[in-house]
Coordinates of C-alpha atoms in Angstrom, one line a residue:
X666 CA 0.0 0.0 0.0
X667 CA 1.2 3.9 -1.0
X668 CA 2.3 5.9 1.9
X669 CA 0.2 8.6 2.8
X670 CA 1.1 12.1 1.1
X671 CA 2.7 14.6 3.6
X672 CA 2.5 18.1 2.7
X673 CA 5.0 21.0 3.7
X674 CA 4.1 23.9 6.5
X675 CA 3.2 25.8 4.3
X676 CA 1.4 23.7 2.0
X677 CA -0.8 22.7 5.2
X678 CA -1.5 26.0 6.0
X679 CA -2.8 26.4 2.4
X680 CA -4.9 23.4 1.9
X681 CA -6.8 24.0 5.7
X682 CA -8.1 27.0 3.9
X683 CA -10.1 24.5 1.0
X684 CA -13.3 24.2 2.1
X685 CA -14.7 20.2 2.1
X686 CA -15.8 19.2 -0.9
X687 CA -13.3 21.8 -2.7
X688 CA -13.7 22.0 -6.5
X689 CA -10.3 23.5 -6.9
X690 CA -7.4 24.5 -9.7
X691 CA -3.8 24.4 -8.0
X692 CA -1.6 26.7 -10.5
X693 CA 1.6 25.6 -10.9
X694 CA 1.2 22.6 -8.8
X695 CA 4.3 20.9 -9.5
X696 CA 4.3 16.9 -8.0
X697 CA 1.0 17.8 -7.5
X698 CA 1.1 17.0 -3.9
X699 CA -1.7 19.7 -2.5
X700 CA -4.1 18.6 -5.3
X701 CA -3.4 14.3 -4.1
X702 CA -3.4 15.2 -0.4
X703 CA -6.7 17.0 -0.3
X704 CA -8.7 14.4 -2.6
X705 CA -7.5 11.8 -0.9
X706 CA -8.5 13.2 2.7
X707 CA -11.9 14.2 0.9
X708 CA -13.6 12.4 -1.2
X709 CA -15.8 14.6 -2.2
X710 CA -13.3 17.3 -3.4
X711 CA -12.0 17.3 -6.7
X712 CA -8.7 19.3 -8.1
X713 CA -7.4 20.0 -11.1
X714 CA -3.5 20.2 -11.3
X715 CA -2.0 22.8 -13.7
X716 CA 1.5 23.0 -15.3
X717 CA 3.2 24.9 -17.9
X718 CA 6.4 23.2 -18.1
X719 CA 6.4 19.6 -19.5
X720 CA 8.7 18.2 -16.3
X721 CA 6.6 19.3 -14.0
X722 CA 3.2 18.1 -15.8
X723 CA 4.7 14.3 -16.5
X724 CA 5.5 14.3 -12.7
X725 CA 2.5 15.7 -11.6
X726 CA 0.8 12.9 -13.3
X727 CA 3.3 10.4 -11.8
X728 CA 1.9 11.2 -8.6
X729 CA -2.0 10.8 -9.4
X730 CA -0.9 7.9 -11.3
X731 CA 0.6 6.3 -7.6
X732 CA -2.0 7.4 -5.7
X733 CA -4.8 6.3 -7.7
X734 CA -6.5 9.2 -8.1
X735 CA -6.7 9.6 -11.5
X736 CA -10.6 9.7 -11.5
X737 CA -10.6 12.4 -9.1
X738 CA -7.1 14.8 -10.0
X739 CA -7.0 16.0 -13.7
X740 CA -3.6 17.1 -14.4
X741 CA -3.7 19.4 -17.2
X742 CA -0.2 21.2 -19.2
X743 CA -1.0 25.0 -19.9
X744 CA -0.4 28.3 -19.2
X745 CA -1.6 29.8 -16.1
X746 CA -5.7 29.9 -15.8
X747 CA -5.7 28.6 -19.4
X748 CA -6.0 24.8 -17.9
X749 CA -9.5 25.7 -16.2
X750 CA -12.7 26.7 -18.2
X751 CA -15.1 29.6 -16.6
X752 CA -17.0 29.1 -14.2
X753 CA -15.0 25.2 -13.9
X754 CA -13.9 25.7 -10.6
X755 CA -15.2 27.1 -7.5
X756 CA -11.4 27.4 -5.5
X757 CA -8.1 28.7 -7.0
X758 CA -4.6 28.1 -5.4
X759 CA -1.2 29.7 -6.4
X760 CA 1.6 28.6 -4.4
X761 CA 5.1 28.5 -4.3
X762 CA 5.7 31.5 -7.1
X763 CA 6.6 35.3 -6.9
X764 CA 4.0 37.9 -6.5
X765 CA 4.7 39.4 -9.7
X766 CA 4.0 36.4 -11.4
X767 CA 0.9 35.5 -9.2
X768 CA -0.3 39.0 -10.1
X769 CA -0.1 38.3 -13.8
X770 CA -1.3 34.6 -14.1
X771 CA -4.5 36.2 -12.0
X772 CA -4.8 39.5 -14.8
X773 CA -4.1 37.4 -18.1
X774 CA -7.0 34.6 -17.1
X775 CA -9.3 36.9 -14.7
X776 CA -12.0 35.5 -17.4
X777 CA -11.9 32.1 -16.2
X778 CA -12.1 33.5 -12.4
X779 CA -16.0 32.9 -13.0
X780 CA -17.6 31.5 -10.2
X781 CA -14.6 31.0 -8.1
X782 CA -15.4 31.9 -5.0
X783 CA -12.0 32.0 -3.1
X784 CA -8.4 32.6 -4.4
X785 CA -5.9 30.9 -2.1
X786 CA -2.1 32.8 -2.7
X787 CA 0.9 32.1 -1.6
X788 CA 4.0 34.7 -3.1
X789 CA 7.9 33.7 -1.6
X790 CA 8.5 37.6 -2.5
X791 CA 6.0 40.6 -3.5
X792 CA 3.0 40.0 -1.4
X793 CA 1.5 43.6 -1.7
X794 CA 1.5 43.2 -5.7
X795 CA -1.1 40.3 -4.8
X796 CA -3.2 41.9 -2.5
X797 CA -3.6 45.2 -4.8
X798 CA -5.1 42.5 -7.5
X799 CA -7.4 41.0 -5.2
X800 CA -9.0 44.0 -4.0
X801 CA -9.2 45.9 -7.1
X802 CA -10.9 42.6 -8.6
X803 CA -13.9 41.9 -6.5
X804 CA -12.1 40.6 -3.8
X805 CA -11.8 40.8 -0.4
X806 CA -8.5 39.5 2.0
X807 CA -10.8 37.2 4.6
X808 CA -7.8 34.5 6.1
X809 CA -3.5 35.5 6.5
X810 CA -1.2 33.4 7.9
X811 CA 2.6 33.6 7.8
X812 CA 4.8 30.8 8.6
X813 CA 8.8 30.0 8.6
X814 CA 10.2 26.9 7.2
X815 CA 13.4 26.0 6.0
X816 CA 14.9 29.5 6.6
X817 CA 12.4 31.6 4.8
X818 CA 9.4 33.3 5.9
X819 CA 6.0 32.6 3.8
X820 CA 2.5 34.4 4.0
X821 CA -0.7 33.3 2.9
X822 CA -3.5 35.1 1.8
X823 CA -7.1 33.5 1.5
X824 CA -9.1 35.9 -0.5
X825 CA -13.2 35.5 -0.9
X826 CA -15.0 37.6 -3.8
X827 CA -17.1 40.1 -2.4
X828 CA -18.4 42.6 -4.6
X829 CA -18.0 46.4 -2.9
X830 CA -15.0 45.7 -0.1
X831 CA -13.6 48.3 1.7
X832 CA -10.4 49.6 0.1
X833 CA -7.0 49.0 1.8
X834 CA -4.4 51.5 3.3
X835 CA -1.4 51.6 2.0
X836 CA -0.1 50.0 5.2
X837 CA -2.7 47.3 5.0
X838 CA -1.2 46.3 1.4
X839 CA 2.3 46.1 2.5
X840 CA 1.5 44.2 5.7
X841 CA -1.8 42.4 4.6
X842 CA -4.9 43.5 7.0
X843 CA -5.2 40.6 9.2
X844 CA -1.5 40.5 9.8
X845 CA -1.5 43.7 10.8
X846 CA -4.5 42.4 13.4
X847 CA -2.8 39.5 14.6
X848 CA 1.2 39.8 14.4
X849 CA 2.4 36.9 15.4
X850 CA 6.5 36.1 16.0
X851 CA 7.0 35.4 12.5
X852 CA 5.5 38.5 11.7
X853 CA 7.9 40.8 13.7
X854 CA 11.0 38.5 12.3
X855 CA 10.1 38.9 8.8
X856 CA 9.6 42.5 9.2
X857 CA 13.1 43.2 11.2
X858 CA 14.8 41.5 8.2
X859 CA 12.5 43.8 5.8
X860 CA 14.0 46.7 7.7
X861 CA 17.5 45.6 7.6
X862 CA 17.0 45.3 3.2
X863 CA 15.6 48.8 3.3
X864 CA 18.5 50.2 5.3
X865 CA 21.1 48.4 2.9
X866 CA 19.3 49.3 -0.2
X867 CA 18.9 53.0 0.8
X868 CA 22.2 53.4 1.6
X869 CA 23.9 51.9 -1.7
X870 CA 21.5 54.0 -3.8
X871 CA 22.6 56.9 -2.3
X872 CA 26.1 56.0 -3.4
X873 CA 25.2 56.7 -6.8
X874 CA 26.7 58.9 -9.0
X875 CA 23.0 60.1 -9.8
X876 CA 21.4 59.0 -6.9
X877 CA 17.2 57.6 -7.6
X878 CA 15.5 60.5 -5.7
X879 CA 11.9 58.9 -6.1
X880 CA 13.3 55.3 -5.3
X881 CA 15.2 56.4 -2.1
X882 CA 11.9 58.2 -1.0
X883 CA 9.9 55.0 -1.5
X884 CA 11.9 52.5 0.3
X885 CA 12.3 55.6 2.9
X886 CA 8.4 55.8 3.0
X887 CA 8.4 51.8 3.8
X888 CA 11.3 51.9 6.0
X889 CA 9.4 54.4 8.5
X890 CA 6.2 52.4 7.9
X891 CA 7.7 49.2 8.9
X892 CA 9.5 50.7 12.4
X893 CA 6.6 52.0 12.9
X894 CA 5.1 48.6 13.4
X895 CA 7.9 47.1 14.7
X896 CA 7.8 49.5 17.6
X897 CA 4.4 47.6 18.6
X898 CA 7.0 44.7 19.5
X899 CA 9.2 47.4 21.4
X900 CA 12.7 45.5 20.1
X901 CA 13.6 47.2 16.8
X902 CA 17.7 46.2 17.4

């Protein structure tokens, strides 16, 4: 008998926010691990398991293949949201990728967001470009958790559509609005690292020859944002 499929932290994190009985499209789902896991701790939830690169795809069919879940994972090759049809799918999930990235596989298929109900991100870098998408698309930030593993710090962001949210502050989009309600220690590591980039950035920009007037201000701007929350903790080093 297959062993039973063990997801990482932050893959955990990401399917406990599938609700039972998911009808869901993972994006760029690799081994497609998330897509085996869930349906075969549901049975009534079915996935489909996207790739754009032909590795990726054969192994992600390798593992439904093993698992024998073949009637219940679809593993499909194609380019962002072009593997799901409108209105196919009620859950979306795009893990493991940058935010710039996320951001644009959301824009260039936001036609076949019909009917999904909840979009489940996870960025490694660029979190606010993801949450400016969301709400500016019928969206509204409901779940965010942030977790370390393996030396680097992830967030999550459960988004549900809601037509008419409320807007978010600019502080909101860099930290993510539940974050910013529930700061855990992962929080206030990430975010003393954050400040340590800023200061290193700042200062070799202003080493130019021509120093970036409007760039220094910016990561300035974030810089006093982000002491600003990290005085809540009282430990800015």
């Amino acid at each position: 008998m297959e062993e039973s499929i063990k997801l990482s932290k932050r893959l955990s994190i990401v399917a406990s926010y599938l609700p039972s009985g998911a009808v869901f499209a993972d994006i760029g789902s690799d081994h497609a691990y998330l897509p085996c896991f869930v349906c075969s701790n549901d049975n009534e939830a079915r996935a489909i398991a996207g790739e754009v690169n032909v590795g990726p795809y054969e192994s992600a069919k390798e593992t439904v293949n093993y698992y024998q879940l073949n009637d219940v994972v679809d593993v499909r090759l194609g380019n962002g949201l072009e593997v799901v049809t409108p209105g196919e799918v009620e859950q979306v999930v795009i893990a493991g990728m940058g935010g710039a990235l996320i951001k644009s596989i959301l824009e260039e298929g936001v036609d076949n967001l019909k009917n999904a109900k909840r979009i489940i991100a996870q960025p490694n870098v660029d979190e606010k470009n993801v949450r400016t998408w969301l709400t500016t698309n019928d969206y509204v930030i409901s779940h965010e958790a942030i977790t370390e593993e393996n030396g680097h710090i992830y967030e999550i962001i459960v988004a549900d559509r809601y037509k008419n949210g409320k807007q978010l502050t600019e502080m909101e989009i860099l930290f993510g609005p539940e974050l910013l309600k529930s700061k855990p220690s992962e929080f206030y590591q990430k975010w003393k690292l954050e400040r340590e980039k800023r200061l290193r950035v700042i200062e070799q920009l202003n080493q130019a020859k021509i120093p970036p007037k409007e760039k220094i201000y910016q990561f300035e701007h974030e810089l006093k944002m982000i002491e600003e929350v990290l005085m809540d903790e009282k430990t800015i080093d």
